[in-house]
Amino acid sequence: MSPRETVILDEPAIGRALTRVAHEILEKNKGTRDVALVGIVRGGDHLARCLQQRIQEIEGVELPLGSIDITMYRDDLASRGSLPVGKTELLFPLENKNVVLVDDVLFTGRTIRAAMDALMDIGRPRSIQLAILIDRGHRELPIRPDFVGRNVPTATGEKIQVQFNDNQQPVEVRVCKP
Amino acid sequence: MSFGHKHILGMDQLSADDITRILDTADSFKEISAREIKKVPTLRGKTIINIFFEASTRTRASFEIAEKRLSADTLNISASTSALVKGETLEDTARNLEAMHPDIIVMRHGHSGAPHYLAERCNFSVINAGDGAHEHPTQALLDLMTIRDKKGTIGGLTVAIVGDIAHSRVARSNIIALNTMGARVRLAGPRTLLPTGADRLGAEVFTDIKGALDGADVVMMLRIQQERQGSPLLPSNREYSRFFGLNPDNLQRAKEDAIVMHPGPMNRGVEIASSVADGPRNVILDQVENGVAVRMALLYLISGGEKMAE
């Protein structure tokens, strides 16, 4: 690790944050009825699976879990080039579901805008809520998370990296200075 | 991650890594065609002109569907409705189209090299949808996608391409692509329909379908163009069918799990028996389905341009 990088959350801290977010999701939705988890590829899909496991441990219910790739909904094709396209897998109908959209880092809000557009093209959920591991601020769109693992004030040029191990479990969150 | 190609003119410009990237991207795009709302906004605001100087149903429909599912604005020009019948040169047609600022031109032309000619002279991206007897890269890519889907891999497979090799742009693009991906290519056809120096294409040449089929993993049949019947190149359909037609008998020579492909349109009873064309090993409609995904992938990748991304 270079001196310009700082670990802000380690594995146990991430675990505690996710457990709290799992409880908050259950509290807000008064249980698991009609709740579905959809993770944004890549990062959010792994976290959505972690939340699904925790909710199963708490309530004994396996929530429907899907993943959504938003590459095709990005607004920066011309400036970013053709990024690799991931897989969207939503094997349950979205109709009447309260969908909890899950992502690792919330920054400008553009990814979430794209994810909501993508979800709406696939079906008509009753509501969309947003769960985020790290909210780093600097929003460019009127988007607000419902569940936050940790608020981290950052400078625009800094990068937040959520590291996953080979089993796609989150192990570390780092801030990298430019 | 930049794709690095502005145009798709032929398989000779694509490396094995490029091809893998196109096929991986196409795998992801395939899901869109299965949705209730078969549309994503990826190419919103892009203008694509499909200009077909030769008849085409499948390729043209496939391109147009791919473009529409990516939300591009599309426009079709065919030879009979274009100013070319009024004597305009290809370059003038292109210059006029360029003045309307299209982003991509998809072109089929009877002359080899016509898309390359445009690509050198104009600002828009060009996708070759078939040029003369030269190349048909999107067909080769959808064939590769189908082979990879069914066989899990392409490298190391034995692929028999049977028919009018000399006049087939499908064969040429596939020979290049299969060699790039490390497959073994066999060609079979009457001597009159094999190109001179066929062995130098990186393929094993047979003048009998049986030898080419022995132990093959993939059998790719080519269309016999009806207009050649009765010419010195091809005396009769019946004779061709007897020596080079694929039927349940000679198909037994191929591996038990061999797949049968055809780029269409098929002449049933000439190059392929109906019982084989409709049989359990045919993947002909998978090819058509994959065609849309492959074309979506190419349109997406070349629209990302040559710029470098973070």
Short mmCIF file of C-alpha atoms in Angstrom, two decimals:
data_model
loop_
_atom_site.label_atom_id
_atom_site.label_comp_id
_atom_site.label_asym_id
_atom_site.label_seq_id
_atom_site.Cartn_x
_atom_site.Cartn_y
_atom_site.Cartn_z
CA MET A 1 0.00 0.00 0.00
CA SER A 2 1.38 3.39 -0.97
CA PRO A 3 1.51 6.17 1.65
CA ARG A 4 -1.20 7.98 -0.29
CA GLU A 5 -3.72 5.28 0.60
CA THR A 6 -5.58 5.05 3.90
CA VAL A 7 -7.76 2.17 5.03
CA ILE A 8 -10.98 3.62 6.39
CA LEU A 9 -12.94 0.42 6.95
CA ASP A 10 -11.56 -3.08 7.61
CA GLU A 11 -13.41 -6.37 7.25
CA PRO A 12 -15.11 -6.41 10.69
CA ALA A 13 -16.15 -2.75 10.30
CA ILE A 14 -17.67 -3.43 6.88
CA GLY A 15 -19.43 -6.47 8.36
CA ARG A 16 -20.95 -4.40 11.19
CA ALA A 17 -22.07 -1.69 8.75
CA LEU A 18 -23.75 -4.26 6.48
CA THR A 19 -25.48 -5.93 9.44
CA ARG A 20 -26.88 -2.57 10.51
CA VAL A 21 -28.01 -1.78 6.94
CA ALA A 22 -29.73 -5.21 6.79
CA HIS A 23 -31.65 -4.38 9.98
CA GLU A 24 -32.56 -0.94 8.66
CA ILE A 25 -33.92 -2.43 5.42
CA LEU A 26 -36.10 -4.82 7.43
CA GLU A 27 -37.21 -2.03 9.76
CA LYS A 28 -38.18 0.36 6.98
CA ASN A 29 -40.01 -2.29 4.97
CA LYS A 30 -41.60 -3.85 8.11
CA GLY A 31 -40.15 -7.25 7.30
CA THR A 32 -39.28 -9.00 4.06
CA ARG A 33 -42.59 -8.98 2.23
CA ASP A 34 -42.22 -7.92 -1.45
CA VAL A 35 -38.65 -6.77 -0.82
CA ALA A 36 -36.05 -7.61 -3.47
CA LEU A 37 -32.33 -6.81 -3.63
CA VAL A 38 -30.71 -5.66 -6.86
CA GLY A 39 -26.96 -5.05 -6.93
CA ILE A 40 -25.24 -2.86 -9.47
CA VAL A 41 -22.47 -4.67 -11.37
CA ARG A 42 -19.66 -4.65 -10.26
CA GLY A 43 -19.33 -4.30 -6.52
CA GLY A 44 -22.97 -3.67 -5.68
CA ASP A 45 -23.91 -7.20 -6.77
CA HIS A 46 -21.46 -8.69 -4.24
CA LEU A 47 -22.77 -6.43 -1.47
CA ALA A 48 -26.37 -7.29 -2.34
CA ARG A 49 -25.50 -10.96 -1.83
CA CYS A 50 -23.96 -10.13 1.59
CA LEU A 51 -27.16 -8.31 2.56
CA GLN A 52 -29.26 -11.23 1.36
CA GLN A 53 -27.24 -13.61 3.62
CA ARG A 54 -27.58 -11.32 6.64
CA ILE A 55 -31.32 -10.88 6.15
CA GLN A 56 -31.66 -14.64 5.89
CA GLU A 57 -29.77 -15.02 9.20
CA ILE A 58 -32.01 -12.43 10.86
CA GLU A 59 -35.44 -13.31 9.44
CA GLY A 60 -34.94 -16.76 7.94
CA VAL A 61 -36.21 -15.52 4.57
CA GLU A 62 -34.25 -15.64 1.32
CA LEU A 63 -34.98 -12.41 -0.54
CA PRO A 64 -35.05 -12.39 -4.36
CA LEU A 65 -31.63 -11.25 -5.55
CA GLY A 66 -30.72 -9.79 -8.92
CA SER A 67 -27.90 -7.89 -10.55
CA ILE A 68 -28.07 -5.07 -13.03
CA ASP A 69 -25.41 -3.82 -15.41
CA ILE A 70 -25.72 -0.16 -16.28
CA THR A 71 -23.01 0.16 -18.93
CA MET A 72 -25.64 0.48 -21.65
CA TYR A 73 -27.35 3.30 -19.74
CA ARG A 74 -24.28 5.45 -19.09
CA ASP A 75 -24.26 9.04 -20.32
CA ASP A 76 -20.52 9.13 -21.05
CA LEU A 77 -19.99 6.65 -23.92
CA ALA A 78 -18.17 9.28 -25.96
CA SER A 79 -15.79 10.34 -23.18
CA ARG A 80 -15.18 7.00 -21.44
CA GLY A 81 -15.03 4.71 -24.47
CA SER A 82 -16.71 1.31 -24.69
CA LEU A 83 -16.42 -0.12 -21.20
CA PRO A 84 -16.84 -3.87 -20.83
CA VAL A 85 -20.51 -4.78 -20.58
CA GLY A 86 -21.53 -6.96 -17.63
CA LYS A 87 -24.53 -9.20 -17.17
CA THR A 88 -27.99 -8.19 -16.03
CA GLU A 89 -29.71 -11.05 -14.22
CA LEU A 90 -33.15 -10.36 -12.86
CA LEU A 91 -34.93 -13.69 -12.70
CA PHE A 92 -37.98 -12.44 -10.80
CA PRO A 93 -40.70 -10.01 -11.91
CA LEU A 94 -40.18 -6.48 -10.60
CA GLU A 95 -43.90 -5.71 -10.56
CA ASN A 96 -45.07 -4.70 -7.05
CA LYS A 97 -41.63 -5.25 -5.56
CA ASN A 98 -39.96 -2.81 -3.23
CA VAL A 99 -36.56 -2.94 -4.83
CA VAL A 100 -33.50 -2.12 -2.75
CA LEU A 101 -30.81 -1.01 -5.17
CA VAL A 102 -27.35 -1.77 -3.77
CA ASP A 103 -24.04 -0.16 -4.73
CA ASP A 104 -20.65 0.15 -3.10
CA VAL A 105 -19.89 3.86 -3.45
CA LEU A 106 -22.28 6.78 -4.01
CA PHE A 107 -20.55 9.71 -5.70
CA THR A 108 -22.14 11.90 -8.40
CA GLY A 109 -25.39 9.90 -8.49
CA ARG A 110 -25.10 9.27 -12.24
CA THR A 111 -24.70 5.52 -11.81
CA ILE A 112 -27.88 5.41 -9.72
CA ARG A 113 -29.75 7.48 -12.34
CA ALA A 114 -28.67 4.97 -14.98
CA ALA A 115 -29.61 2.01 -12.74
CA MET A 116 -33.09 3.41 -12.14
CA ASP A 117 -33.60 3.89 -15.88
CA ALA A 118 -32.43 0.32 -16.48
CA LEU A 119 -34.81 -1.05 -13.81
CA MET A 120 -37.75 0.88 -15.24
CA ASP A 121 -37.05 -0.58 -18.69
CA ILE A 122 -37.23 -4.08 -17.27
CA GLY A 123 -40.34 -3.70 -15.14
CA ARG A 124 -42.38 -1.49 -12.84
CA PRO A 125 -41.32 -1.88 -9.22
CA ARG A 126 -43.62 -0.40 -6.54
CA SER A 127 -40.70 1.51 -5.08
CA ILE A 128 -36.95 1.80 -5.39
CA GLN A 129 -34.79 2.32 -2.30
CA LEU A 130 -31.06 2.85 -2.28
CA ALA A 131 -28.50 1.12 -0.05
CA ILE A 132 -24.89 2.27 -0.21
CA LEU A 133 -21.76 1.12 1.60
CA ILE A 134 -19.88 4.43 1.29
CA ASP A 135 -21.44 7.83 0.62
CA ARG A 136 -18.61 10.14 -0.38
CA GLY A 137 -20.68 13.21 -1.31
CA HIS A 138 -20.30 15.46 -4.40
CA ARG A 139 -23.70 14.69 -5.87
CA GLU A 140 -24.47 16.08 -9.34
CA LEU A 141 -28.08 14.85 -9.38
CA PRO A 142 -30.90 15.03 -6.82
CA ILE A 143 -30.35 11.49 -5.52
CA ARG A 144 -30.26 10.50 -1.83
CA PRO A 145 -29.54 7.10 -0.27
CA ASP A 146 -32.01 5.44 2.10
CA PHE A 147 -29.40 3.26 3.82
CA VAL A 148 -25.74 4.23 4.28
CA GLY A 149 -22.92 2.09 5.65
CA ARG A 150 -20.58 5.02 6.29
CA ASN A 151 -20.48 8.70 5.29
CA VAL A 152 -16.97 9.62 4.18
CA PRO A 153 -16.24 13.27 3.36
CA THR A 154 -13.80 13.32 0.44
CA ALA A 155 -12.10 15.71 -1.94
CA THR A 156 -13.27 15.40 -5.57
CA GLY A 157 -9.92 14.08 -6.79
CA GLU A 158 -9.70 11.28 -4.22
CA LYS A 159 -10.74 7.75 -5.07
CA ILE A 160 -12.61 5.29 -2.88
CA GLN A 161 -11.80 1.64 -3.46
CA VAL A 162 -13.84 -1.20 -2.06
CA GLN A 163 -11.72 -4.35 -2.17
CA PHE A 164 -13.28 -7.79 -2.47
CA ASN A 165 -11.56 -11.14 -1.89
CA ASP A 166 -11.82 -14.14 -4.22
CA ASN A 167 -15.10 -15.16 -2.59
CA GLN A 168 -16.52 -11.73 -3.44
CA GLN A 169 -16.66 -10.75 0.23
CA PRO A 170 -15.77 -7.12 0.97
CA VAL A 171 -12.51 -6.95 2.94
CA GLU A 172 -11.35 -3.34 2.92
CA VAL A 173 -12.32 0.22 1.95
CA ARG A 174 -9.50 2.61 1.07
CA VAL A 175 -9.23 6.28 0.27
CA CYS A 176 -6.57 7.02 -2.35
CA LYS A 177 -5.23 10.54 -2.62
CA PRO A 178 -4.55 11.77 -6.16
CA MET B 1 -10.77 0.43 -22.07
CA SER B 2 -10.79 1.41 -25.69
CA PHE B 3 -11.70 -0.97 -28.49
CA GLY B 4 -9.30 0.76 -30.86
CA HIS B 5 -11.16 0.12 -34.11
CA LYS B 6 -13.15 2.81 -35.84
CA HIS B 7 -14.29 0.56 -38.68
CA ILE B 8 -15.13 -3.12 -39.02
CA LEU B 9 -14.04 -3.94 -42.55
CA GLY B 10 -12.78 -7.50 -42.32
CA MET B 11 -11.71 -10.26 -39.97
CA ASP B 12 -8.08 -9.67 -40.92
CA GLN B 13 -8.03 -6.50 -38.80
CA LEU B 14 -9.17 -8.28 -35.61
CA SER B 15 -6.88 -10.07 -33.15
CA ALA B 16 -7.95 -13.03 -31.03
CA ASP B 17 -8.33 -10.62 -28.08
CA ASP B 18 -10.54 -8.31 -30.15
CA ILE B 19 -12.73 -11.22 -31.18
CA THR B 20 -13.04 -12.49 -27.60
CA ARG B 21 -14.01 -9.01 -26.46
CA ILE B 22 -16.67 -8.74 -29.19
CA LEU B 23 -18.11 -12.16 -28.30
CA ASP B 24 -18.11 -11.40 -24.55
CA THR B 25 -19.89 -8.11 -25.21
CA ALA B 26 -22.38 -9.86 -27.48
CA ASP B 27 -23.12 -12.40 -24.71
CA SER B 28 -24.16 -9.52 -22.47
CA PHE B 29 -26.29 -7.90 -25.17
CA LYS B 30 -28.16 -11.12 -25.89
CA GLU B 31 -30.27 -10.69 -22.76
CA ILE B 32 -31.79 -7.44 -24.07
CA SER B 33 -33.52 -9.27 -26.91
CA ALA B 34 -35.25 -11.52 -24.36
CA ARG B 35 -36.73 -8.62 -22.39
CA GLU B 36 -40.25 -7.34 -22.64
CA ILE B 37 -38.91 -3.89 -23.49
CA LYS B 38 -36.19 -4.74 -25.99
CA LYS B 39 -34.42 -1.43 -25.96
CA VAL B 40 -31.57 0.30 -24.17
CA PRO B 41 -30.58 3.95 -24.63
CA THR B 42 -26.90 3.27 -25.38
CA LEU B 43 -26.70 4.83 -28.86
CA ARG B 44 -29.33 7.50 -28.33
CA GLY B 45 -28.71 10.38 -30.72
CA LYS B 46 -26.45 8.41 -33.07
CA THR B 47 -27.43 8.24 -36.73
CA ILE B 48 -26.78 5.05 -38.65
CA ILE B 49 -27.30 4.64 -42.39
CA ASN B 50 -27.72 1.14 -43.80
CA ILE B 51 -26.81 1.23 -47.45
CA PHE B 52 -27.33 -2.02 -49.31
CA PHE B 53 -26.31 -2.23 -52.95
CA GLU B 54 -27.10 -5.94 -53.00
CA ALA B 55 -30.22 -7.80 -51.96
CA SER B 56 -30.33 -8.86 -48.33
CA THR B 57 -33.08 -9.78 -45.91
CA ARG B 58 -31.38 -11.39 -42.96
CA THR B 59 -28.32 -9.20 -42.62
CA ARG B 60 -30.20 -5.99 -43.18
CA ALA B 61 -33.02 -6.87 -40.79
CA SER B 62 -30.47 -8.01 -38.22
CA PHE B 63 -28.51 -4.75 -38.42
CA GLU B 64 -31.65 -2.66 -38.27
CA ILE B 65 -32.99 -4.53 -35.25
CA ALA B 66 -29.61 -4.25 -33.51
CA GLU B 67 -29.52 -0.50 -34.17
CA LYS B 68 -33.08 0.05 -32.97
CA ARG B 69 -32.55 -1.98 -29.79
CA LEU B 70 -29.67 0.36 -28.99
CA SER B 71 -31.90 3.42 -29.66
CA ALA B 72 -29.94 4.71 -32.66
CA ASP B 73 -31.76 6.58 -35.42
CA THR B 74 -31.59 4.52 -38.59
CA LEU B 75 -32.13 5.08 -42.24
CA ASN B 76 -32.12 2.52 -45.03
CA ILE B 77 -30.98 3.06 -48.58
CA SER B 78 -31.09 0.28 -51.12
CA ALA B 79 -29.59 0.23 -54.58
CA SER B 80 -32.90 0.49 -56.40
CA THR B 81 -33.91 3.66 -54.54
CA SER B 82 -30.51 5.34 -54.51
CA ALA B 83 -28.97 7.91 -56.81
CA LEU B 84 -26.48 5.28 -57.96
CA VAL B 85 -29.01 4.14 -60.50
CA LYS B 86 -28.87 7.70 -61.80
CA GLY B 87 -25.14 7.36 -62.36
CA GLU B 88 -23.73 8.95 -59.23
CA THR B 89 -20.33 7.61 -58.20
CA LEU B 90 -19.88 5.85 -54.88
CA GLU B 91 -17.62 8.63 -53.70
CA ASP B 92 -20.18 11.33 -54.47
CA THR B 93 -22.89 9.36 -52.72
CA ALA B 94 -20.61 9.04 -49.70
CA ARG B 95 -19.69 12.74 -49.69
CA ASN B 96 -23.36 13.68 -49.75
CA LEU B 97 -24.18 11.30 -46.93
CA GLU B 98 -21.21 12.62 -44.97
CA ALA B 99 -22.60 16.13 -45.21
CA MET B 100 -25.59 14.92 -43.20
CA HIS B 101 -23.28 13.82 -40.35
CA PRO B 102 -24.11 10.17 -39.84
CA ASP B 103 -22.08 8.36 -37.15
CA ILE B 104 -21.97 4.91 -38.73
CA ILE B 105 -22.55 3.57 -42.23
CA VAL B 106 -23.35 -0.11 -42.64
CA MET B 107 -22.64 -1.06 -46.23
CA ARG B 108 -23.08 -4.05 -48.49
CA HIS B 109 -21.65 -3.74 -51.96
CA GLY B 110 -21.09 -6.07 -54.88
CA HIS B 111 -17.49 -4.93 -55.29
CA SER B 112 -14.71 -6.10 -53.03
CA GLY B 113 -13.12 -3.21 -51.16
CA ALA B 114 -15.99 -0.75 -51.52
CA PRO B 115 -16.38 -0.29 -47.73
CA HIS B 116 -12.62 0.21 -47.40
CA TYR B 117 -12.79 2.89 -50.08
CA LEU B 118 -15.40 4.79 -48.03
CA ALA B 119 -13.55 4.28 -44.76
CA GLU B 120 -10.44 5.90 -46.19
CA ARG B 121 -12.27 8.93 -47.49
CA CYS B 122 -14.98 9.74 -44.95
CA ASN B 123 -15.28 10.69 -41.29
CA PHE B 124 -17.95 8.24 -40.21
CA SER B 125 -17.36 4.67 -39.06
CA VAL B 126 -17.95 1.97 -41.67
CA ILE B 127 -19.16 -1.57 -41.01
CA ASN B 128 -18.78 -4.00 -43.88
CA ALA B 129 -21.99 -5.99 -44.31
CA GLY B 130 -20.49 -7.95 -47.19
CA ASP B 131 -18.30 -6.75 -50.05
CA GLY B 132 -18.20 -8.78 -53.27
CA ALA B 133 -16.45 -12.10 -52.78
CA HIS B 134 -14.15 -10.54 -50.21
CA GLU B 135 -15.38 -10.44 -46.60
CA HIS B 136 -18.50 -10.59 -44.44
CA PRO B 137 -17.07 -10.03 -40.97
CA THR B 138 -20.31 -9.84 -38.98
CA GLN B 139 -21.35 -13.23 -40.36
CA ALA B 140 -18.04 -14.76 -39.26
CA LEU B 141 -18.44 -13.22 -35.80
CA LEU B 142 -21.97 -14.57 -35.34
CA ASP B 143 -20.71 -17.96 -36.51
CA LEU B 144 -17.90 -17.82 -33.93
CA MET B 145 -20.37 -16.81 -31.24
CA THR B 146 -22.61 -19.76 -32.12
CA ILE B 147 -19.66 -22.18 -32.11
CA ARG B 148 -18.45 -20.85 -28.74
CA ASP B 149 -21.99 -21.06 -27.31
CA LYS B 150 -22.42 -24.66 -28.36
CA LYS B 151 -18.89 -25.98 -27.91
CA GLY B 152 -17.61 -23.82 -25.09
CA THR B 153 -14.48 -22.97 -27.04
CA ILE B 154 -13.22 -22.37 -30.59
CA GLY B 155 -9.52 -23.20 -30.42
CA GLY B 156 -8.68 -26.80 -31.30
CA LEU B 157 -11.99 -27.57 -33.03
CA THR B 158 -12.13 -28.99 -36.55
CA VAL B 159 -14.43 -26.97 -38.78
CA ALA B 160 -15.45 -28.17 -42.26
CA ILE B 161 -16.61 -25.46 -44.67
CA VAL B 162 -18.34 -26.99 -47.69
CA GLY B 163 -19.54 -25.44 -50.92
CA ASP B 164 -18.71 -22.59 -53.27
CA ILE B 165 -15.58 -21.41 -51.47
CA ALA B 166 -14.30 -19.30 -54.37
CA HIS B 167 -17.27 -16.92 -54.46
CA SER B 168 -18.03 -16.93 -50.76
CA ARG B 169 -17.21 -13.95 -48.57
CA VAL B 170 -18.69 -15.91 -45.67
CA ALA B 171 -16.08 -18.63 -46.21
CA ARG B 172 -13.23 -16.15 -46.52
CA SER B 173 -14.11 -14.28 -43.32
CA ASN B 174 -14.64 -17.54 -41.45
CA ILE B 175 -11.33 -19.03 -42.61
CA ILE B 176 -9.47 -15.96 -41.32
CA ALA B 177 -11.43 -15.81 -38.07
CA LEU B 178 -11.18 -19.53 -37.31
CA ASN B 179 -7.45 -19.48 -37.95
CA THR B 180 -7.08 -16.47 -35.64
CA MET B 181 -8.93 -18.36 -32.90
CA GLY B 182 -6.85 -21.51 -33.37
CA ALA B 183 -9.39 -23.83 -35.00
CA ARG B 184 -8.46 -26.29 -37.76
CA VAL B 185 -10.21 -25.39 -40.99
CA ARG B 186 -11.11 -27.81 -43.77
CA LEU B 187 -12.51 -26.68 -47.11
CA ALA B 188 -14.45 -28.89 -49.50
CA GLY B 189 -16.00 -28.13 -52.86
CA PRO B 190 -15.79 -28.94 -56.55
CA ARG B 191 -12.41 -27.94 -57.98
CA THR B 192 -14.16 -25.28 -60.07
CA LEU B 193 -15.51 -23.62 -56.93
CA LEU B 194 -12.29 -23.72 -54.92
CA PRO B 195 -10.12 -20.61 -55.16
CA THR B 196 -6.70 -21.03 -56.68
CA GLY B 197 -4.16 -21.45 -53.92
CA ALA B 198 -6.84 -22.55 -51.44
CA ASP B 199 -4.22 -24.43 -49.46
CA ARG B 200 -2.40 -21.18 -48.78
CA LEU B 201 -5.43 -19.82 -46.88
CA GLY B 202 -4.41 -21.87 -43.88
CA ALA B 203 -6.84 -24.68 -44.51
CA GLU B 204 -6.82 -28.32 -45.54
CA VAL B 205 -8.50 -28.75 -48.93
CA PHE B 206 -10.77 -31.65 -49.93
CA THR B 207 -12.50 -32.26 -53.24
CA ASP B 208 -14.99 -34.61 -51.61
CA ILE B 209 -17.32 -33.83 -48.69
CA LYS B 210 -16.70 -37.18 -46.98
CA GLY B 211 -13.04 -36.61 -46.14
CA ALA B 212 -13.81 -33.12 -44.87
CA LEU B 213 -16.54 -34.39 -42.57
CA ASP B 214 -14.50 -37.18 -40.91
CA GLY B 215 -14.37 -36.32 -37.21
CA ALA B 216 -15.42 -32.69 -37.71
CA ASP B 217 -16.81 -30.74 -34.73
CA VAL B 218 -18.55 -28.13 -36.86
CA VAL B 219 -19.99 -28.42 -40.37
CA MET B 220 -20.56 -25.13 -42.11
CA MET B 221 -22.51 -25.43 -45.37
CA LEU B 222 -22.44 -22.61 -47.91
CA ARG B 223 -25.22 -21.58 -50.23
CA ILE B 224 -24.95 -22.64 -53.84
CA GLN B 225 -25.92 -19.65 -55.86
CA GLN B 226 -28.67 -20.70 -58.24
CA GLU B 227 -27.42 -18.41 -60.97
CA ARG B 228 -24.30 -20.54 -61.26
CA GLN B 229 -26.28 -23.63 -62.13
CA GLY B 230 -25.71 -24.69 -65.71
CA SER B 231 -22.55 -22.62 -65.96
CA PRO B 232 -19.28 -24.41 -66.67
CA LEU B 233 -18.48 -24.07 -62.96
CA LEU B 234 -21.44 -26.15 -61.82
CA PRO B 235 -23.15 -28.50 -64.29
CA SER B 236 -26.27 -29.31 -62.27
CA ASN B 237 -27.79 -29.07 -58.81
CA ARG B 238 -28.42 -32.80 -58.77
CA GLU B 239 -24.78 -33.61 -59.40
CA TYR B 240 -23.65 -31.07 -56.82
CA SER B 241 -26.04 -32.48 -54.26
CA ARG B 242 -24.77 -36.01 -54.82
CA PHE B 243 -21.11 -35.12 -54.22
CA PHE B 244 -21.26 -32.13 -51.86
CA GLY B 245 -24.72 -32.06 -50.31
CA LEU B 246 -24.99 -32.69 -46.58
CA ASN B 247 -27.35 -35.56 -45.79
CA PRO B 248 -28.03 -37.81 -42.79
CA ASP B 249 -25.66 -40.46 -44.19
CA ASN B 250 -22.52 -38.44 -44.68
CA LEU B 251 -23.21 -36.38 -41.53
CA GLN B 252 -22.53 -39.60 -39.56
CA ARG B 253 -18.87 -39.17 -40.42
CA ALA B 254 -18.69 -36.03 -38.31
CA LYS B 255 -18.41 -36.25 -34.52
CA GLU B 256 -21.52 -37.41 -32.72
CA ASP B 257 -22.02 -33.96 -31.18
CA ALA B 258 -21.12 -32.02 -34.34
CA ILE B 259 -23.19 -28.94 -35.10
CA VAL B 260 -24.49 -27.99 -38.55
CA MET B 261 -24.41 -24.35 -39.63
CA HIS B 262 -25.64 -22.46 -42.68
CA PRO B 263 -25.48 -18.71 -43.28
CA GLY B 264 -28.75 -18.73 -45.23
CA PRO B 265 -30.65 -18.53 -47.44
CA MET B 266 -30.71 -22.32 -47.77
CA ASN B 267 -31.36 -24.31 -50.90
CA ARG B 268 -33.05 -27.31 -49.34
CA GLY B 269 -32.26 -30.47 -51.24
CA VAL B 270 -29.20 -28.94 -52.91
CA GLU B 271 -26.42 -28.20 -50.42
CA ILE B 272 -28.35 -29.43 -47.41
CA ALA B 273 -31.05 -32.09 -47.02
CA SER B 274 -34.21 -30.89 -45.28
CA SER B 275 -33.92 -33.62 -42.66
CA VAL B 276 -30.48 -32.23 -41.70
CA ALA B 277 -31.52 -28.58 -41.91
CA ASP B 278 -34.36 -29.29 -39.46
CA GLY B 279 -32.50 -31.98 -37.55
CA PRO B 280 -31.34 -31.94 -33.95
CA ARG B 281 -27.80 -30.83 -34.76
CA ASN B 282 -28.72 -27.73 -36.73
CA VAL B 283 -27.95 -24.40 -35.07
CA ILE B 284 -29.07 -22.30 -38.02
CA LEU B 285 -31.61 -20.23 -36.11
CA ASP B 286 -29.17 -19.79 -33.20
CA GLN B 287 -26.88 -18.17 -35.78
CA VAL B 288 -29.62 -15.71 -36.72
CA GLU B 289 -30.39 -14.93 -33.06
CA ASN B 290 -26.71 -14.40 -32.26
CA GLY B 291 -26.41 -12.15 -35.31
CA VAL B 292 -28.43 -9.43 -33.61
CA ALA B 293 -26.31 -9.64 -30.43
CA VAL B 294 -23.02 -9.57 -32.34
CA ARG B 295 -24.10 -6.54 -34.37
CA MET B 296 -25.23 -4.73 -31.21
CA ALA B 297 -21.83 -5.46 -29.67
CA LEU B 298 -19.96 -4.10 -32.71
CA LEU B 299 -22.07 -0.94 -32.90
CA TYR B 300 -21.48 -0.38 -29.19
CA LEU B 301 -17.75 -1.04 -29.33
CA ILE B 302 -16.98 1.15 -32.33
CA SER B 303 -19.14 3.96 -30.93
CA GLY B 304 -16.86 4.10 -27.90
CA GLY B 305 -14.34 5.34 -30.41
CA GLU B 306 -10.58 5.25 -30.23
CA LYS B 307 -10.35 7.50 -27.18
CA MET B 308 -8.63 6.17 -24.13
CA ALA B 309 -10.74 5.83 -21.00
CA GLU B 310 -9.58 5.79 -17.39
#
